[in-house]
Structures are given as structure tokens and as C-alpha cells.
Tab-separated table of C-alpha atoms and ligand atoms in Angstrom:
chain	number	residue	atom	x	y	z
A	1	MET	CA	41.945	51.897	-55.460
A	2	ILE	CA	39.862	50.087	-52.918
A	3	ASN	CA	38.830	46.303	-53.404
A	4	LEU	CA	36.632	44.131	-51.794
A	5	GLU	CA	37.080	41.123	-53.624
A	6	THR	CA	37.450	38.142	-50.846
A	7	GLU	CA	37.838	34.415	-50.920
A	8	TYR	CA	35.312	32.260	-48.919
A	9	LEU	CA	35.167	28.446	-49.315
A	10	GLY	CA	37.443	28.820	-52.557
A	11	LEU	CA	34.871	30.938	-54.301
A	12	ASN	CA	35.831	34.459	-55.352
A	13	LEU	CA	33.569	36.900	-53.931
A	14	ARG	CA	33.316	40.539	-55.366
A	15	ASN	CA	32.713	41.397	-51.877
A	16	PRO	CA	32.045	40.151	-47.952
A	17	LEU	CA	28.682	40.367	-47.690
A	18	VAL	CA	26.660	37.166	-47.900
A	19	ALA	CA	22.437	37.065	-48.028
A	20	SER	CA	22.177	34.239	-45.552
A	21	SER	CA	19.665	31.325	-45.858
A	22	SER	CA	16.162	32.521	-45.003
A	23	GLY	CA	12.695	33.177	-47.265
A	24	LEU	CA	14.468	35.802	-48.652
A	25	THR	CA	16.723	33.283	-50.819
A	26	ASN	CA	13.848	31.107	-52.271
A	27	SER	CA	13.138	32.164	-55.289
A	28	ILE	CA	14.751	33.453	-58.515
A	29	TYR	CA	13.341	36.800	-58.862
A	30	LYS	CA	14.553	37.600	-55.069
A	31	LEU	CA	18.115	36.143	-55.950
A	32	GLU	CA	18.311	38.642	-58.936
A	33	ALA	CA	17.468	41.596	-56.817
A	34	LEU	CA	20.067	40.368	-54.305
A	35	GLU	CA	22.573	40.328	-56.812
A	36	LYS	CA	21.375	43.834	-58.106
A	37	SER	CA	21.761	45.027	-54.850
A	38	GLY	CA	25.738	44.471	-54.495
A	39	ILE	CA	25.896	41.196	-52.148
A	40	GLY	CA	28.725	39.140	-52.633
A	41	ALA	CA	27.099	35.734	-52.580
A	42	ILE	CA	23.964	34.221	-51.452
A	43	VAL	CA	22.939	31.114	-49.253
A	44	LEU	CA	19.938	29.421	-50.400
A	45	LYS	CA	17.005	29.041	-48.101
A	46	SER	CA	17.298	25.625	-46.612
A	47	LEU	CA	15.818	22.550	-48.126
A	48	PHE	CA	14.392	20.665	-44.902
A	49	GLU	CA	13.813	16.946	-44.856
A	50	GLU	CA	11.432	17.473	-42.205
A	51	GLN	CA	9.256	19.317	-44.208
A	52	MET	CA	9.515	17.517	-46.820
A	53	MET	CA	8.207	14.828	-44.885
A	54	ALA	CA	5.509	16.680	-43.129
A	55	GLU	CA	4.003	17.589	-46.535
A	56	VAL	CA	4.015	13.976	-47.259
A	57	SER	CA	2.262	13.084	-43.969
A	58	ASN	CA	-0.449	15.801	-44.435
A	59	LEU	CA	-1.114	14.408	-47.938
A	60	LEU	CA	-1.162	10.856	-46.548
A	61	ASN	CA	-3.512	11.334	-43.635
A	62	ASN	CA	-6.042	13.361	-45.721
A	63	PRO	CA	-9.166	11.480	-45.458
A	64	GLU	CA	-10.200	12.491	-49.119
A	65	GLY	CA	-7.161	10.402	-50.357
A	66	ASP	CA	-8.737	7.033	-52.051
A	67	TYR	CA	-6.009	4.746	-52.193
A	68	PRO	CA	-4.461	3.660	-49.401
A	69	GLU	CA	-1.889	1.220	-50.743
A	70	ALA	CA	-0.873	4.067	-53.267
A	71	SER	CA	0.780	5.750	-50.092
A	72	ASP	CA	4.373	4.764	-50.898
A	73	TYR	CA	4.419	6.201	-54.343
A	74	VAL	CA	2.524	9.391	-52.918
A	75	ALA	CA	5.225	9.673	-50.254
A	76	ALA	CA	8.155	9.309	-53.098
A	77	TYR	CA	6.224	11.720	-55.434
A	78	VAL	CA	5.643	14.525	-52.863
A	79	LYS	CA	9.556	14.523	-51.827
A	80	SER	CA	10.858	14.370	-54.955
A	81	ARG	CA	9.011	17.488	-56.220
A	82	SER	CA	10.146	19.401	-53.269
A	83	VAL	CA	13.705	18.486	-54.370
A	84	GLU	CA	13.042	19.053	-57.796
A	85	GLN	CA	11.831	22.592	-57.251
A	86	TYR	CA	14.817	22.779	-55.142
A	87	LEU	CA	17.083	21.924	-57.554
A	88	ASN	CA	15.463	23.832	-60.418
A	89	LEU	CA	15.727	27.029	-58.335
A	90	ILE	CA	19.658	26.439	-58.186
A	91	HIS	CA	19.727	25.256	-61.827
A	92	GLU	CA	18.034	28.560	-62.744
A	93	ALA	CA	19.969	30.600	-60.583
A	94	ARG	CA	23.011	29.370	-62.685
A	95	GLN	CA	21.563	30.692	-65.321
A	96	SER	CA	20.647	34.172	-64.190
A	97	VAL	CA	22.820	35.353	-61.096
A	98	SER	CA	26.240	35.217	-61.524
A	99	VAL	CA	27.446	35.995	-57.764
A	100	PRO	CA	28.178	32.265	-55.750
A	101	ILE	CA	25.005	30.728	-54.902
A	102	ILE	CA	25.463	28.196	-51.715
A	103	ALA	CA	22.515	25.707	-51.363
A	104	SER	CA	21.319	24.745	-47.709
A	105	ILE	CA	20.128	21.601	-46.558
A	106	ASN	CA	18.837	20.296	-42.946
A	107	CYS	CA	18.088	16.509	-42.756
A	108	PHE	CA	18.025	13.987	-40.366
A	109	SER	CA	18.943	10.755	-42.077
A	110	MET	CA	22.449	10.452	-42.981
A	111	GLY	CA	21.453	8.749	-46.513
A	112	GLU	CA	19.488	11.931	-47.185
A	113	TRP	CA	22.215	14.400	-46.737
A	114	ILE	CA	24.482	12.425	-49.120
A	115	LYS	CA	21.635	12.311	-51.953
A	116	LEU	CA	20.525	15.916	-51.365
A	117	ALA	CA	24.109	16.991	-51.489
A	118	LYS	CA	25.053	14.917	-54.416
A	119	ASP	CA	21.871	16.262	-56.094
A	120	ILE	CA	22.871	20.042	-55.426
A	121	GLU	CA	26.087	19.726	-56.931
A	122	LEU	CA	24.992	18.317	-59.851
A	123	ALA	CA	22.291	21.030	-60.186
A	124	GLY	CA	25.083	23.459	-60.398
A	125	ALA	CA	25.481	24.710	-56.555
A	126	ASP	CA	28.876	26.421	-55.736
A	127	ALA	CA	28.925	25.299	-52.216
A	128	ILE	CA	27.015	23.872	-49.595
A	129	GLU	CA	25.950	24.945	-46.140
A	130	LEU	CA	24.840	22.308	-44.048
A	131	ASN	CA	22.560	23.378	-41.316
A	132	ILE	CA	22.842	20.858	-38.516
A	133	PHE	CA	21.255	20.990	-35.483
A	134	PHE	CA	20.251	18.535	-32.516
A	135	LEU	CA	18.927	20.128	-29.838
A	136	ASN	CA	20.985	18.645	-26.867
A	137	SER	CA	18.324	17.854	-24.303
A	138	GLY	CA	19.084	14.112	-23.567
A	139	VAL	CA	19.355	13.941	-19.678
A	140	TYR	CA	22.011	11.259	-20.174
A	141	ALA	CA	23.545	11.996	-23.239
A	142	SER	CA	27.297	13.321	-23.567
A	143	ALA	CA	28.203	16.448	-25.373
A	144	LEU	CA	30.498	13.999	-26.982
A	145	GLU	CA	28.269	11.978	-28.391
A	146	TYR	CA	26.244	14.812	-29.811
A	147	GLU	CA	29.066	16.359	-31.390
A	148	GLN	CA	30.070	13.210	-33.007
A	149	GLN	CA	26.876	13.293	-35.003
A	150	TYR	CA	28.204	16.963	-36.424
A	151	TYR	CA	31.742	15.300	-37.294
A	152	LYS	CA	29.974	12.084	-39.087
A	153	ILE	CA	27.481	14.205	-41.692
A	154	THR	CA	30.265	16.567	-42.173
A	155	LYS	CA	32.793	13.348	-43.286
A	156	GLU	CA	30.011	11.423	-45.396
A	157	VAL	CA	29.180	14.843	-46.943
A	158	SER	CA	32.376	16.220	-47.864
A	159	ALA	CA	33.709	12.835	-49.080
A	160	SER	CA	30.883	12.484	-51.439
A	161	VAL	CA	30.540	16.104	-53.352
A	162	SER	CA	33.563	17.878	-54.667
A	163	ILE	CA	32.218	21.357	-54.023
A	164	PRO	CA	33.122	23.041	-50.801
A	165	VAL	CA	30.940	22.145	-47.658
A	166	ALA	CA	30.650	24.880	-44.987
A	167	VAL	CA	28.878	24.064	-41.869
A	168	LYS	CA	26.311	26.147	-40.041
A	169	ILE	CA	26.417	25.804	-36.139
A	170	SER	CA	24.340	26.859	-33.204
A	171	PRO	CA	26.472	28.994	-30.523
A	172	TYR	CA	25.169	25.894	-27.840
A	173	PHE	CA	28.469	23.907	-27.672
A	174	SER	CA	30.260	23.193	-24.240
A	175	ASN	CA	33.657	23.763	-26.389
A	176	THR	CA	33.004	25.636	-29.556
A	177	ILE	CA	36.682	25.689	-30.908
A	178	THR	CA	36.822	21.964	-30.457
A	179	VAL	CA	33.550	21.395	-32.377
A	180	VAL	CA	35.304	23.620	-35.530
A	181	ASN	CA	38.268	22.058	-35.399
A	182	GLY	CA	36.789	18.777	-35.650
A	183	LEU	CA	34.252	19.665	-38.346
A	184	LYS	CA	37.449	20.860	-40.484
A	185	ALA	CA	39.282	17.690	-39.528
A	186	ASN	CA	36.640	15.946	-41.057
A	187	GLY	CA	36.414	17.835	-44.390
A	188	ALA	CA	34.696	21.224	-43.850
A	189	LYS	CA	36.140	24.154	-45.388
A	190	GLY	CA	34.073	26.707	-43.312
A	191	VAL	CA	31.731	27.266	-40.130
A	192	VAL	CA	29.320	29.716	-39.918
A	193	LEU	CA	29.108	31.125	-36.780
A	194	PHE	CA	26.147	31.098	-35.921
A	195	ASN	CA	23.066	29.988	-36.521
A	196	LYS	CA	20.001	31.312	-34.458
A	197	PHE	CA	16.673	29.335	-34.438
A	198	TYR	CA	13.008	29.607	-33.388
A	199	GLN	CA	12.686	30.821	-30.087
A	200	PRO	CA	9.640	29.835	-27.617
A	201	ASP	CA	8.256	32.422	-25.443
A	202	ILE	CA	4.904	32.468	-23.133
A	203	ASP	CA	1.703	34.248	-23.182
A	204	ILE	CA	1.532	35.083	-19.533
A	205	GLN	CA	-1.739	35.964	-20.299
A	206	LYS	CA	-3.102	33.201	-21.610
A	207	LEU	CA	-0.622	30.886	-20.179
A	208	SER	CA	0.421	29.261	-23.439
A	209	LEU	CA	3.891	28.742	-25.267
A	210	VAL	CA	3.982	31.263	-28.003
A	211	SER	CA	6.907	32.004	-30.936
A	212	GLY	CA	9.464	34.353	-29.719
A	213	GLU	CA	10.722	37.094	-31.484
A	214	VAL	CA	12.204	36.114	-35.057
A	215	PHE	CA	14.648	38.731	-35.792
A	216	SER	CA	17.887	39.351	-34.028
A	217	HIS	CA	19.241	42.351	-32.745
A	218	LYS	CA	22.073	44.715	-33.040
A	219	HIS	CA	23.366	43.788	-29.656
A	220	ASP	CA	23.403	39.932	-30.711
A	221	PHE	CA	26.358	40.704	-32.550
A	222	TYR	CA	28.971	40.728	-29.398
A	223	GLN	CA	28.590	36.828	-29.135
A	224	THR	CA	29.497	36.109	-32.756
A	225	LEU	CA	32.255	38.686	-32.518
A	226	ARG	CA	33.972	36.424	-29.761
A	227	TRP	CA	33.588	33.509	-31.295
A	228	VAL	CA	34.731	34.488	-34.726
A	229	ALA	CA	37.667	36.310	-33.271
A	230	LEU	CA	38.758	33.225	-31.439
A	231	THR	CA	38.252	30.755	-33.702
A	232	SER	CA	40.110	32.738	-36.244
A	233	GLY	CA	43.010	32.953	-33.816
A	234	LEU	CA	42.924	29.371	-32.598
A	235	ILE	CA	42.293	27.565	-36.252
A	236	SER	CA	44.217	28.723	-38.947
A	237	LYS	CA	43.440	28.150	-42.816
A	238	PHE	CA	39.606	27.948	-41.915
A	239	ASP	CA	36.921	30.300	-43.189
A	240	ILE	CA	34.545	31.824	-40.918
A	241	SER	CA	31.373	33.194	-42.064
A	242	ALA	CA	29.983	35.506	-39.405
A	243	SER	CA	26.421	35.287	-38.983
A	244	THR	CA	23.320	36.840	-36.143
A	245	GLY	CA	23.281	40.046	-35.109
A	246	VAL	CA	25.444	41.993	-38.428
A	247	HIS	CA	22.808	45.074	-38.293
A	248	GLU	CA	25.126	48.171	-38.867
A	249	TRP	CA	28.518	48.559	-41.420
A	250	GLU	CA	30.565	49.130	-38.263
A	251	SER	CA	29.557	45.333	-37.429
A	252	VAL	CA	30.818	44.276	-40.533
A	253	VAL	CA	34.253	46.055	-40.290
A	254	LYS	CA	34.888	44.424	-36.716
A	255	MET	CA	33.736	41.224	-38.026
A	256	LEU	CA	36.402	40.900	-40.688
A	257	LEU	CA	39.355	42.446	-38.222
A	258	ALA	CA	38.209	39.842	-36.023
A	259	GLY	CA	38.834	37.111	-38.923
A	260	ALA	CA	36.060	36.587	-40.571
A	261	SER	CA	36.283	35.467	-44.428
A	262	THR	CA	32.724	37.001	-45.220
A	263	VAL	CA	29.846	38.487	-43.373
A	264	GLN	CA	26.086	37.162	-43.600
A	265	LEU	CA	22.845	39.326	-43.297
A	266	CYS	CA	19.371	38.214	-42.748
A	267	SER	CA	17.202	40.371	-40.280
A	268	VAL	CA	18.565	43.891	-41.442
A	269	LEU	CA	17.855	42.827	-45.192
A	270	TYR	CA	14.302	41.812	-43.741
A	271	GLN	CA	13.926	45.121	-41.629
A	272	GLN	CA	15.537	47.458	-44.349
A	273	GLY	CA	15.656	45.957	-47.751
A	274	ASN	CA	18.273	45.616	-49.812
A	275	GLY	CA	19.271	48.868	-50.426
A	276	ILE	CA	21.356	48.370	-46.978
A	277	VAL	CA	23.841	46.216	-48.887
A	278	SER	CA	25.112	49.263	-51.008
A	279	GLN	CA	25.086	51.226	-48.355
A	280	PHE	CA	27.024	49.182	-46.088
A	281	ILE	CA	29.420	48.872	-49.460
A	282	THR	CA	30.000	52.414	-49.531
A	283	CYS	CA	30.541	52.867	-45.641
A	284	LEU	CA	33.035	49.812	-45.843
A	285	GLU	CA	34.827	51.739	-48.809
A	286	GLU	CA	35.306	54.874	-46.876
A	287	TRP	CA	36.529	53.290	-43.943
A	288	MET	CA	39.184	51.301	-45.583
A	289	ASN	CA	40.025	54.523	-47.327
A	290	GLN	CA	40.174	56.435	-44.039
A	291	GLN	CA	42.629	53.853	-42.433
A	292	GLY	CA	44.822	53.698	-45.519
A	293	PHE	CA	43.333	50.242	-46.251
A	294	ASN	CA	43.378	48.789	-50.380
A	295	ASN	CA	42.324	45.311	-49.884
A	296	ILE	CA	40.785	43.387	-47.388
A	297	ALA	CA	43.746	40.845	-46.374
A	298	ASP	CA	45.254	44.389	-45.182
A	299	TYR	CA	43.343	44.092	-41.898
A	300	LYS	CA	41.595	40.354	-42.079
A	301	GLY	CA	42.005	39.078	-38.458
A	302	ARG	CA	44.212	42.018	-37.198
A	303	LEU	CA	41.916	41.907	-34.165
A	304	ASN	CA	41.649	38.286	-33.390
A	305	LEU	CA	42.897	36.526	-30.578
A	306	GLY	CA	45.839	35.702	-32.336
A	307	GLN	CA	46.937	39.176	-33.226
A	308	ALA	CA	45.122	41.761	-31.064
A	309	SER	CA	47.628	43.770	-28.620
A	310	ASP	CA	45.131	42.736	-25.804
A	311	PRO	CA	43.334	39.831	-26.721
A	312	VAL	CA	42.829	38.685	-23.327
A	313	VAL	CA	39.851	40.524	-23.740
A	314	TYR	CA	38.143	37.725	-25.715
A	315	GLU	CA	38.234	35.481	-22.941
A	316	ARG	CA	37.122	37.641	-20.136
A	317	SER	CA	33.840	36.805	-19.191
A	318	GLN	CA	33.354	38.305	-15.730
A	319	PHE	CA	32.682	42.043	-15.266
A	320	MET	CA	35.337	42.527	-11.964
A	321	ARG	CA	36.562	45.442	-13.485
A	322	TYR	CA	33.750	46.701	-14.604
A	323	TYR	CA	31.915	46.570	-11.478
A	324	ALA	CA	34.955	47.493	-9.221
A	325	SER	CA	34.908	51.088	-11.305
A	326	ARG	CA	31.088	51.383	-11.032
A	327	ASP	CA	31.350	51.401	-6.990
B	1	LIG	C1	12.856	34.198	-41.515
B	1	LIG	C2	13.648	33.382	-41.142
B	1	LIG	C3	14.030	32.435	-41.963
B	1	LIG	C4	15.341	31.445	-42.050
B	1	LIG	N1	15.547	30.317	-42.645
B	1	LIG	C5	16.526	29.742	-42.555
B	1	LIG	C6	17.151	28.617	-42.963
B	1	LIG	O1	16.261	27.887	-44.054
B	1	LIG	N2	18.246	28.171	-42.914
B	1	LIG	C7	19.236	28.684	-42.098
B	1	LIG	O2	20.461	27.780	-42.020
B	1	LIG	N3	19.073	29.623	-41.516
B	1	LIG	C8	17.770	30.458	-41.772
B	1	LIG	N4	17.502	31.577	-40.900
B	1	LIG	C9	18.928	31.947	-40.138
B	1	LIG	C10	19.375	33.127	-40.661
B	1	LIG	O3	20.104	32.449	-41.602
B	1	LIG	C11	20.301	33.770	-39.721
B	1	LIG	O4	21.652	32.773	-39.795
B	1	LIG	C12	19.702	34.087	-38.748
B	1	LIG	O5	18.873	35.097	-38.825
B	1	LIG	C13	20.987	35.120	-37.883
B	1	LIG	O6	21.058	36.286	-38.452
B	1	LIG	P1	20.961	37.920	-38.737
B	1	LIG	O7	21.097	38.113	-37.067
B	1	LIG	O8	21.592	38.495	-39.511
B	1	LIG	O9	19.423	37.457	-38.462
B	1	LIG	C14	16.061	32.226	-41.013
B	1	LIG	C15	16.465	33.329	-40.343
B	1	LIG	C16	14.756	34.075	-40.497
B	1	LIG	C17	14.626	35.487	-39.718
């Protein structure tokens, strides 16, 4: 009998598939539909401090506004309304959805990270995903300075709440493993590898900047796979959630073999709909059956850096041998 149950951040999931944070996880009916699809857990759309502040400044810059002296009041009201809507979503989800609900926040002021995390815990979320990203473009800023901000946020938030905290990071670090280790040392219970960001592009006819593609491609999964395998082999007792580039059920299997505790889906849900979840589950079960595995623990991490028979493949970066054989 195949059992897909898995543990992530100390939570019990019916299977390792997680709907990642996006517009598909921002309302109660979407959460209910995802639960019906068979998903194991859901990460809510991030609550962005920047977005709340933009709403505030839109209102305050409105020339129709009669009472400039009321600006502080308006700012506080608009901000608290955005937070309230988010907390209500968590609260309602707790009533009508039984899979774990992971809230997600992205802030720029320390006080806000902590306050929101506490409110989110009170509203009933099972865990928090910190969506931390600072674009490190300072000409003289050191990588360490930049990384320390991640540690500080993780430490302060983890110390302020008793629900588990995961950190979703970008692939743009000089040493991802050091950073993940630092997040663990500062109280995180897991890491999401990796977030994918808005991509700028250039329109060569109009000579202007435009938005790049929003969705990932299936080949984006290679970068995730390598870092999941390296992290899982080098950092023990720490949950890894694989994110970016999972478009096929085989990629789910590969991420688990590389050591992921869960596998997050986003672009594939947008492009193929929620029905893909049950297809992935069926294929995963069939594959486990063929391989003689009953539980995910039977093979999780079996091909990570520590356990693969040829782990050097994960550390190889140049195509020397490949090019040689193509001569
Ligand atoms: C339309 C859209 C909205 C997203 N919104 C968020 C968000 O609010 N917070 C977040 O952490 N990630 C967000 N993401 C990133 C996804 O959660 C995910 O990490 C990324 O798309 C890579 O996964 P994929 O290859 O399965 O798409 C968003 C992605 C998309 C496409």
C-alpha cells in the first residue's frame, strides 16, 4: 500500500505537493479548489509591505483628498485593512480547508516582519514562509552584509512566533550552502529553493523596457535539482522545499530523490490547471509501486550529494568531457 504522507516543517502533509505562493492562492474559493485537487499544503500569496505602502501613497496623492491633516489616519487605516483582509483569509481557510496553510510575507522594515508574523500566527496559519529578497546591486556592498540581513530577519521572526518558519530564497548568492546553514542557525525550520522573480526584458523595436516571461520552463528545474541535492547532502535535519521548474511528475520524483521534503508547483498550475495535481499523484504512486517503495522515506535523499554513487556530478560545472566526446 503506497503512503505519500510526508513531514514538512514539523507538519503532517498527505503528500509532498505544495501549491506555491501566487495569485492562485489568494482567495478562499481557490484554496478550496486546490484542496479538492489533492494538494498536500498551500502557501498563500505573499502579503507585501511595499504593496500596502503603495496603496497608502495612492490614496494620499489623490488630489480629491479633502483632509491632508488626516493623512496619518488614512495611512494607518489602509494598511490595517490590507492586513485584516489577509488575516481574514487565513482565518476563513482554517474553517474550510484542512490541508496546512502557510502564510507568506515580504517586508522591508524589521518591525513589520515581526508584527505581521505574530498576527499571522494568531490568525491560525500553520507556518510562515519568509519571502526575503534584496537585490544586491550595491557597488561596494559585501555579500556578507547582504546575507546578514537574511539572518537577522529570520532570527527575529523565528524568536517572535512559535509556528515554524521557512525562508524562500533566490539562487543569487555567492554561497547558497553557507546561507542555508546560516538560516538554520538563526531559527528557520526549512528553506524554499528557489523563488523566481519578475524579469525585466527589452523591446528592441520600441527601445524600451518591458516585462519578461512570468512563468518558468521545464528546463529551469536543473538549477533547483542541483541545489536541493547539494543542500540535502551537506545540511542535515533541515527541510528543503523544491521550487522552480517543476512541470512534470518525473521532476517531482527527482526532487524527492535529491532530498526535498516537499515540491512546490506554480507555473504548471497556471498553465495546466489543478487537474495536474491528481495526475502527478497517480504517476508518483505508480512509479513507487514499480520501484517497490511504500513510503517517501524509502527513497527521499537517496540521490543527494551524500548518498549518490557518483555525487561529483552535482559539483561538476564545466562540460569538458561532453565537449571532448562531441569532437
Ligand atoms: C503570477 C505569479 C505570482 C507569484 N507571486 C508570488 C508571491 O506572492 N510570493 C512568492 O513568494 N512567490 C510568488 N511567485 C513565485 C512562485 O511562488 C514560484 O516560486 C515561482 O513561480 C517558481 O515556481 P514554478 O517554476 O513552479 O512557477 C509568483 C509566481 C507567479 C508566476
